[in-house]
Amino acid sequence: MADFGEILRNIGEFGLFQKINLIALCFPNIIQSFSLASLLFVEFDPDRHCNTDWILSAGPNLTTEEQLNLTLPREEDGSFSRCRMFVPVDWDIDAIRENGLNETSGCVNGWVYGNMLYDTTIVTDFDLVCDRGNMVQVLQTVFMAGMVLGFLIFGPAAESFGRKRATQIPAVMMLVFMVTTAFCPNVYLYLVSQFLAGIAFGGYRVNCIVLTTEWIGASKRSWGVGVTQLFGAIGQCVLAGFIYGIRKWRLAQLISATPLVLTVVYIWFIPESARWLLNRGRTEEAKKLIIKAAAINKRPIPDSLLEEIKVTNSVNEGGIKLIFGSRLLTRYFFVVSLAWFSLNISIFSLYFNMANLGLSIFVTQLLFGVFEVPALLLSMWLLEILGRKILFTAVLLIGGLCSMLILAVPESYPTASTCLAVASRVCMIFMASVCAVYMQELFPTSVRQSATALGSMAGKVGSILAPLLNMLSVYHWAIPISVLSSVTIISGALGLLLPETRNKELPETASDAEGNRARVGAHIPEGLCALEECCDVSRPPGGSLSLCYWS
């Protein structure tokens, strides 16, 4: 019987068919980087004062300075209040000048903004200042919550309805809700639209990774995840220049949605995962796609190989319960999920706080993107050279230490803080590829998508908590960095519990997944291992076998 790994070796593990499929599915990830633009490129505390034009009806010839002196109270430092005003009165201008105004209230007619870095932002359009100042963090959290729900909905849906359908629907949703977000008249509709957009982005992200990976052979499997991340990094670089040139958030939102029109057209022609079709017992459909892939890759495929295709048909193998029905798979899941959580809370905590790192937000954004590109290219190479386990542990430890070192940098050295933040973020982006690859390789086909979705969901829980964690800086600026650094370092240490999966075929069944146990390198005499197949390794030169650990 020929398993799918053998079929890929015959038709090409990473030929033209896989490359076209990969680029087509990854292209929307450039736009996904823009999805946070309206949430990120804001001025949290812009220069402002209450709108007091009411007094102009009494004194139309007042200068701006006179208007502010008569209508705004002053703070202890002598500056005009940014959140308070004198209560309007129905007096003439001479009476106001003679008696003055004493009773104050909040800004009843909105604010007047000045010295803005942008023309318009959601802060200025929706007046998210003063007592509504924390609303930006709430909006960030709601978007991330939408992504979590997207993982939860479209991850398991892909197991039942296919990887293709669970990718197409979110693609359409992304276009629709990026457009509706640009036209929201108030913050409440904006919140709903961003939540639905988050569902779409989460659903697409998790499914496009699995759909590409299941068509790629073991020798290039990390490329499926790496290129997906790479397109996102390119989007980060483009985003810095894009927002620098277009400083109106509604216009930026609409322009960002334009390329998705192309995606919505071609996404219907993306092939289904043949591995999933075989897993569902739909052999004839899988054969047609395999023949098509072989033709595009210009590789002959023997008829005898098609006749010997192994149909796993593990639909009823246990579903998502399979993950938690095995102590071994449960351990793998929680270790990788915790790492995914820690890297996301680090990435987004630093990302949403980059305006406070000291350098220009545009420069910091560009650095975040520029350094991610070589990091992701390096990750695709090192994953195949060094393997998964050593990178999992080392990168998390290095990233956590870089974050922790920010605490030791004085505020007078913003460049040093920014460099450490960029280094930590690069490590975490690198780590995202490792986590995604690990999830593909540790779990069988019947629950691979669900495991990936749940792991991604754990990551997005970290994203949700990131803006809330940043709010703790009001108690002490070091609290957010201390928490995210500690969690990251702990996650790296737990990576020692994972097995190495480099150059192994994707597991099709639970028993295959359990066979991906870690093996120690010490060799023992041949007689101590009764059955060679118990260790799932080839006999090395010299006639000895590696010692195996069993549950």
XYZ file of C-alpha atoms in Angstrom:
551
model
C 0.000 0.000 0.000
C 1.304 3.475 -0.891
C 0.865 6.182 1.723
C 0.591 9.842 0.783
C 4.242 10.543 1.608
C 5.316 8.006 -1.011
C 2.942 9.569 -3.540
C 4.465 13.019 -2.941
C 7.951 11.641 -3.467
C 6.808 10.381 -6.868
C 4.871 13.457 -8.059
C 7.264 15.984 -6.482
C 7.436 17.092 -2.867
C 7.774 20.782 -3.740
C 7.228 21.238 -7.441
C 5.504 23.920 -9.498
C 2.066 22.735 -8.340
C 2.947 23.212 -4.669
C 4.674 26.547 -5.297
C 1.684 28.044 -7.139
C -0.652 26.770 -4.450
C 1.594 28.160 -1.701
C 1.946 31.647 -3.195
C -1.777 31.918 -3.956
C -2.740 30.974 -0.404
C -0.067 33.139 1.225
C -0.750 36.328 -0.734
C -3.632 37.512 1.537
C -1.236 37.377 4.498
C 0.384 40.562 3.192
C -2.971 42.262 3.646
C -3.496 40.653 7.050
C -0.664 42.824 8.352
C -2.797 45.846 7.458
C -5.775 44.597 9.427
C -4.361 46.091 12.622
C -3.386 49.408 11.016
C -6.426 51.302 12.259
C -5.812 49.904 15.760
C -2.053 50.405 15.804
C -1.379 53.684 14.058
C -3.262 55.855 16.529
C -2.208 58.555 18.938
C -3.397 57.344 22.305
C -3.142 60.752 23.948
C -3.217 63.418 21.197
C -2.861 67.141 21.857
C -6.420 68.340 22.391
C -8.860 70.509 24.290
C -12.629 70.661 24.622
C -14.585 72.244 21.792
C -15.804 75.574 23.236
C -17.120 77.266 20.105
C -20.311 78.024 22.023
C -18.702 81.251 23.240
C -18.263 82.547 19.697
C -21.992 83.326 19.555
C -21.377 85.848 22.343
C -18.003 87.073 21.100
C -17.452 86.239 17.416
C -14.259 88.302 17.252
C -12.426 86.472 20.036
C -8.931 85.234 19.258
C -8.166 81.551 19.871
C -6.114 82.428 22.950
C -8.908 84.563 24.425
C -11.470 81.834 23.743
C -9.386 79.220 25.547
C -8.654 81.556 28.493
C -12.337 82.209 29.040
C -13.698 78.679 28.547
C -11.065 76.224 29.810
C -9.750 75.656 33.346
C -6.027 75.195 33.816
C -4.089 72.273 35.239
C -1.608 72.612 38.114
C 1.247 73.086 35.668
C -0.532 76.028 34.040
C -1.588 74.236 30.846
C -5.169 74.162 29.607
C -7.227 71.172 30.718
C -7.477 68.450 28.079
C -10.658 66.849 29.431
C -12.578 69.607 31.252
C -14.315 72.855 30.264
C -16.381 75.565 31.905
C -20.120 74.972 31.676
C -21.627 77.132 28.869
C -23.736 80.106 30.011
C -26.206 82.412 28.258
C -24.323 85.628 29.029
C -22.906 88.340 26.840
C -19.136 88.477 26.351
C -18.634 91.443 28.714
C -20.360 89.630 31.584
C -18.228 86.526 30.977
C -15.056 88.630 31.009
C -16.087 90.516 34.137
C -17.360 87.625 36.251
C -15.506 84.676 34.766
C -16.746 81.081 34.725
C -16.273 78.663 37.614
C -18.446 75.551 37.162
C -16.745 72.823 35.111
C -17.857 69.692 33.299
C -16.544 67.184 30.838
C -16.316 68.013 27.137
C -19.945 68.196 26.017
C -19.352 69.200 22.389
C -16.386 67.005 21.521
C -12.725 67.935 21.212
C -10.449 70.024 19.053
C -7.229 68.189 18.120
C -3.891 69.694 17.187
C -0.289 68.742 16.275
C -1.479 65.388 14.912
C 0.892 62.852 13.384
C -2.024 61.601 11.251
C -4.883 63.380 9.519
C -7.541 61.125 11.047
C -7.470 58.123 13.370
C -10.108 56.117 15.188
C -9.153 58.077 18.319
C -10.038 61.420 16.747
C -13.012 60.189 14.711
C -14.636 58.445 17.669
C -13.200 60.692 20.440
C -11.513 57.841 22.299
C -9.877 60.107 24.873
C -10.241 61.047 28.536
C -12.791 58.717 30.168
C -12.889 56.654 26.932
C -9.102 56.495 26.646
C -8.919 52.741 27.319
C -11.363 52.018 24.498
C -8.480 51.481 22.038
C -7.199 48.570 24.130
C -10.739 47.201 24.242
C -10.977 47.367 20.440
C -7.617 45.613 20.120
C -8.836 42.898 22.463
C -12.130 42.477 20.595
C -10.309 42.020 17.284
C -8.099 39.333 18.823
C -11.148 37.682 20.373
C -12.654 37.526 16.895
C -9.542 35.745 15.653
C -9.852 33.212 18.466
C -13.458 32.545 17.502
C -12.344 32.219 13.879
C -9.910 29.484 14.873
C -12.596 27.791 16.928
C -15.191 27.879 14.125
C -13.170 27.259 10.985
C -10.541 24.925 12.441
C -12.897 22.048 13.333
C -15.088 22.941 10.308
C -12.161 22.069 8.049
C -12.160 18.532 9.441
C -15.779 18.033 8.361
C -16.192 20.222 5.267
C -12.656 20.275 3.921
C -9.650 22.588 4.024
C -10.705 24.327 0.805
C -14.191 25.388 1.896
C -12.932 26.526 5.301
C -10.437 28.779 3.480
C -12.805 30.224 0.885
C -15.474 31.475 3.299
C -13.037 33.472 5.515
C -11.447 34.974 2.373
C -14.790 36.441 1.331
C -15.470 37.618 4.876
C -12.104 39.399 5.025
C -12.991 41.522 1.993
C -16.510 42.329 3.199
C -15.592 43.401 6.718
C -12.447 45.335 5.811
C -14.700 47.474 3.613
C -17.499 47.849 6.173
C -14.966 48.850 8.842
C -13.929 51.843 6.732
C -17.493 53.193 6.674
C -18.426 52.718 10.344
C -20.033 55.935 11.668
C -19.442 55.196 15.350
C -17.208 53.171 17.611
C -19.852 50.533 18.382
C -20.367 49.529 14.746
C -16.605 49.667 14.315
C -16.263 47.239 17.218
C -18.724 44.774 15.636
C -17.108 45.054 12.208
C -13.607 44.502 13.597
C -14.814 41.504 15.590
C -16.238 39.889 12.430
C -13.084 40.795 10.502
C -11.075 39.094 13.256
C -13.136 35.914 12.806
C -12.351 36.000 9.076
C -8.619 36.603 9.520
C -8.316 33.879 12.161
C -10.213 31.351 10.065
C -8.171 32.058 6.952
C -4.794 32.047 8.682
C -5.151 28.646 10.318
C -6.614 26.952 7.247
C -4.235 28.300 4.620
C -1.273 26.924 6.606
C -2.699 23.407 6.827
C -3.906 23.374 3.222
C -0.432 24.261 1.928
C 1.421 21.967 4.325
C -0.588 18.857 3.448
C 0.500 19.123 -0.206
C 4.218 19.515 0.616
C 6.603 16.616 1.240
C 8.634 16.040 4.387
C 11.845 17.540 2.979
C 10.253 20.991 2.444
C 7.385 20.968 4.919
C 8.676 23.935 6.910
C 8.288 26.056 3.783
C 4.519 25.833 4.031
C 4.598 27.639 7.361
C 7.683 29.756 6.678
C 6.444 31.311 3.454
C 3.087 32.076 5.083
C 4.923 33.980 7.811
C 7.258 35.536 5.244
C 4.407 37.151 3.329
C 3.175 38.594 6.613
C 6.641 40.069 7.296
C 6.688 41.647 3.835
C 3.317 43.136 4.676
C 4.822 44.632 7.846
C 7.509 46.398 5.792
C 4.987 47.712 3.263
C 2.690 48.828 6.070
C 5.216 51.320 7.476
C 5.506 53.172 4.169
C 1.806 52.764 3.430
C 0.668 54.478 6.641
C 3.441 57.084 6.361
C 2.034 58.128 2.969
C -1.693 57.668 3.717
C -2.521 59.183 7.081
C -6.286 58.781 6.930
C -7.354 55.501 8.473
C -10.574 55.091 6.469
C -8.785 55.563 3.145
C -6.007 53.192 4.253
C -8.614 50.585 5.179
C -10.291 50.778 1.757
C -7.025 50.617 -0.192
C -5.931 47.621 1.908
C -9.098 45.749 0.939
C -8.557 46.210 -2.815
C -6.088 43.282 -3.346
C -8.523 40.959 -1.588
C -10.862 41.308 -4.580
C -8.322 39.279 -6.578
C -8.087 36.696 -3.798
C -11.859 36.239 -3.674
C -11.792 35.432 -7.422
C -8.976 32.861 -7.524
C -9.629 31.229 -4.132
C -12.402 29.105 -5.706
C -9.836 27.400 -7.947
C -7.499 26.321 -5.125
C -7.315 22.487 -4.952
C -8.582 20.581 -1.937
C -6.116 18.663 0.225
C -5.750 15.187 -1.291
C -4.543 13.964 2.084
C -7.847 15.062 3.651
C -9.849 13.475 0.811
C -8.079 10.143 1.360
C -8.682 10.469 5.077
C -12.398 10.841 4.308
C -12.413 7.863 1.962
C -12.958 9.998 -1.188
C -10.305 8.162 -3.174
C -11.378 9.025 -6.726
C -11.393 12.776 -6.039
C -7.960 12.477 -4.466
C -6.603 10.540 -7.445
C -7.751 13.244 -9.870
C -5.940 15.908 -7.872
C -2.815 13.754 -7.581
C -2.773 13.244 -11.361
C -3.240 16.985 -11.881
C -0.384 17.795 -9.488
C 1.906 15.291 -11.227
C 1.086 16.819 -14.626
C 1.845 20.384 -13.457
C 5.087 19.178 -11.843
C 5.873 17.281 -15.089
C 6.431 14.066 -13.195
C 5.132 10.695 -14.424
C 3.044 8.716 -11.963
C 2.739 4.925 -12.360
C -0.790 3.526 -12.556
C 0.265 0.860 -10.098
C 0.988 3.566 -7.492
C -2.511 5.005 -7.811
C -4.007 1.546 -7.432
C -2.053 1.001 -4.232
C -3.094 4.240 -2.540
C -3.612 3.704 1.153
C -6.990 4.994 2.344
C -6.726 5.829 6.039
C -10.422 6.610 6.547
C -9.924 7.632 10.171
C -12.905 9.984 10.285
C -14.358 8.245 13.302
C -11.041 7.750 15.032
C -12.189 9.843 17.963
C -12.237 13.402 16.728
C -10.796 16.081 18.923
C -11.085 13.740 21.902
C -8.164 11.864 20.412
C -5.821 14.700 21.404
C -6.793 14.500 25.060
C -7.323 10.734 25.140
C -3.579 10.172 25.005
C -1.278 11.370 27.770
C 1.484 11.738 25.230
C -0.469 13.811 22.710
C -1.946 15.893 25.530
C 1.539 16.705 26.764
C 2.662 17.706 23.273
C -0.416 19.848 22.773
C -0.056 21.806 26.010
C 3.687 22.402 25.606
C 3.310 23.768 22.063
C 0.140 25.708 22.955
C 1.837 27.375 25.924
C 4.706 28.380 23.644
C 2.214 29.764 21.115
C 0.515 31.701 23.920
C 3.784 33.144 25.209
C 5.121 34.196 21.816
C 1.863 35.962 20.917
C 1.606 37.841 24.188
C 5.215 38.958 23.635
C 4.724 39.920 19.988
C 1.590 41.970 20.511
C 2.519 43.489 23.852
C 5.656 44.907 22.235
C 3.800 45.704 19.021
C 0.973 47.699 20.585
C 3.495 49.474 22.809
C 6.025 50.374 20.125
C 5.043 54.071 20.186
C 6.540 54.147 23.702
C 9.860 52.530 22.801
C 11.421 55.916 22.041
C 11.973 55.966 18.278
C 9.564 57.020 15.537
C 6.644 54.634 15.194
C 7.315 54.444 11.444
C 10.967 53.503 11.964
C 10.090 50.908 14.607
C 7.399 49.387 12.368
C 9.862 49.199 9.465
C 12.491 47.555 11.670
C 9.936 45.023 12.907
C 9.173 44.027 9.315
C 12.666 44.241 7.796
C 14.284 41.971 10.374
C 11.456 39.448 10.227
C 12.213 38.632 6.574
C 15.762 37.225 7.106
C 14.618 35.619 10.366
C 11.892 33.670 8.562
C 14.196 32.685 5.703
C 16.691 31.498 8.305
C 13.976 29.572 10.136
C 13.005 27.624 7.003
C 16.640 26.595 6.562
C 17.445 25.848 10.202
C 14.271 23.814 10.706
C 15.541 21.374 8.102
C 19.173 21.482 9.266
C 18.947 21.533 13.060
C 15.459 20.170 13.544
C 12.492 21.372 15.552
C 13.314 20.618 19.172
C 16.576 22.533 19.575
C 15.127 25.610 17.842
C 11.955 25.474 19.933
C 13.929 25.674 23.165
C 16.764 27.968 22.109
C 14.688 30.632 20.341
C 12.161 30.989 23.170
C 14.943 31.343 25.741
C 16.805 33.941 23.673
C 13.626 35.908 22.949
C 12.609 35.894 26.616
C 16.038 37.088 27.725
C 16.007 39.922 25.151
C 12.653 41.091 26.511
C 13.893 40.927 30.080
C 16.994 42.971 29.243
C 14.737 45.882 28.230
C 14.153 46.352 31.969
C 17.843 47.157 32.444
C 17.973 49.873 29.750
C 17.589 53.495 30.976
C 14.914 55.647 29.332
C 17.661 57.871 27.912
C 18.708 55.046 25.550
C 15.653 54.514 23.313
C 17.726 52.965 20.526
C 18.894 50.165 22.829
C 15.332 49.456 23.999
C 14.075 49.387 20.415
C 16.880 47.027 19.329
C 16.080 44.598 22.154
C 12.357 44.778 21.354
C 13.072 44.101 17.673
C 15.370 41.182 18.594
C 12.728 39.686 20.875
C 10.009 40.115 18.255
C 12.195 38.506 15.575
C 12.728 35.501 17.867
C 8.997 35.233 18.489
C 8.168 35.452 14.769
C 10.797 32.761 14.167
C 9.164 30.739 16.929
C 5.705 31.054 15.374
C 6.980 29.043 12.402
C 8.368 26.343 14.691
C 5.083 26.039 16.612
C 3.008 25.827 13.438
C 5.305 23.164 11.965
C 5.276 21.181 15.194
C 1.476 21.155 15.318
C 1.364 19.770 11.780
C 3.837 17.003 12.556
C 2.716 15.855 15.998
C -0.953 15.118 15.300
C -2.735 12.769 12.852
C -4.665 13.959 9.796
C -8.067 13.444 11.420
C -7.351 16.084 14.082
C -4.449 18.036 12.563
C -6.595 21.014 11.651
C -8.338 21.022 15.022
C -5.031 20.792 16.895
C -3.602 23.634 14.823
C -6.744 25.708 15.364
C -6.706 25.113 19.132
C -2.994 25.900 19.304
C -3.529 29.085 17.295
C -6.434 29.897 19.577
C -4.132 29.613 22.590
C -1.805 32.001 20.787
C -4.591 34.489 20.168
C -5.592 34.341 23.820
C -2.100 35.724 24.374
C -2.858 38.406 21.779
C -6.090 39.276 23.576
C -4.303 39.610 26.904
C -1.449 41.681 25.418
C -3.239 45.067 25.396
C -4.731 44.285 28.819
C -1.258 43.392 30.090
C 0.045 46.724 28.792
C -2.610 48.498 30.852
C -0.835 47.218 34.001
C 1.971 49.665 33.235
C -0.059 52.319 35.082
C 1.018 50.546 38.289
C 4.631 50.064 37.170
C 6.101 50.254 33.681
C 8.109 47.032 34.217
C 5.118 44.739 34.944
C 4.161 43.881 31.317
C 7.719 43.086 30.225
C 8.443 41.067 33.383
C 5.351 38.898 32.865
C 5.827 38.214 29.154
C 9.551 37.498 29.598
C 8.954 35.001 32.398
C 6.238 33.095 30.528
C 8.419 32.910 27.403
C 11.430 31.524 29.283
C 9.291 28.881 31.035
C 7.853 27.815 27.667
C 11.349 27.414 26.249
C 12.396 25.141 29.111
C 9.328 22.918 28.590
C 10.370 22.397 24.972
C 12.755 19.707 26.223
C 9.687 17.453 26.648
C 8.948 17.394 22.914
C 10.216 14.828 20.371
C 12.159 15.604 17.205
C 9.996 15.321 14.053
C 12.373 16.446 11.323
C 12.173 14.400 8.086
C 9.290 12.278 9.358
C 6.121 11.721 7.401
C 2.981 13.385 8.709
C 1.148 10.933 10.985
C -2.099 9.604 9.502
C -3.430 7.783 12.570
C -3.191 8.048 16.338
C -0.717 5.161 16.464
C 1.477 6.974 13.919
C 1.382 10.098 16.087
C 2.279 8.131 19.203
C 5.225 6.726 17.269
C 6.729 10.208 17.063
C 8.130 9.746 20.568
C 11.493 11.214 21.395
C 14.333 8.729 21.248
C 17.600 8.931 23.138
C 20.795 8.540 21.215
C 22.521 5.985 23.439
C 22.858 2.629 21.683
C 22.391 -0.692 23.378
C 23.195 -4.230 22.320
C 20.885 -5.746 19.764
C 19.420 -8.303 22.081
C 17.944 -5.768 24.496
C 15.315 -4.662 21.980
C 13.240 -7.698 21.108
C 11.574 -6.222 18.034
C 13.317 -3.839 15.666
C 10.030 -2.250 14.706
C 9.361 -1.169 18.304
C 11.757 1.725 17.879
C 10.633 2.920 14.459
C 14.243 3.440 13.400
C 16.519 1.795 10.891
C 19.264 -0.426 12.237
C 22.426 1.713 12.329
C 25.819 0.446 11.175
C 27.210 -1.937 13.692
C 23.968 -3.737 14.479
C 22.735 -1.710 17.469
C 19.397 -0.057 18.034
C 18.380 3.133 19.829
C 16.701 2.682 23.198
C 12.989 3.571 23.087
C 10.742 5.051 25.726
C 7.206 3.736 25.975
C 4.160 5.218 27.702
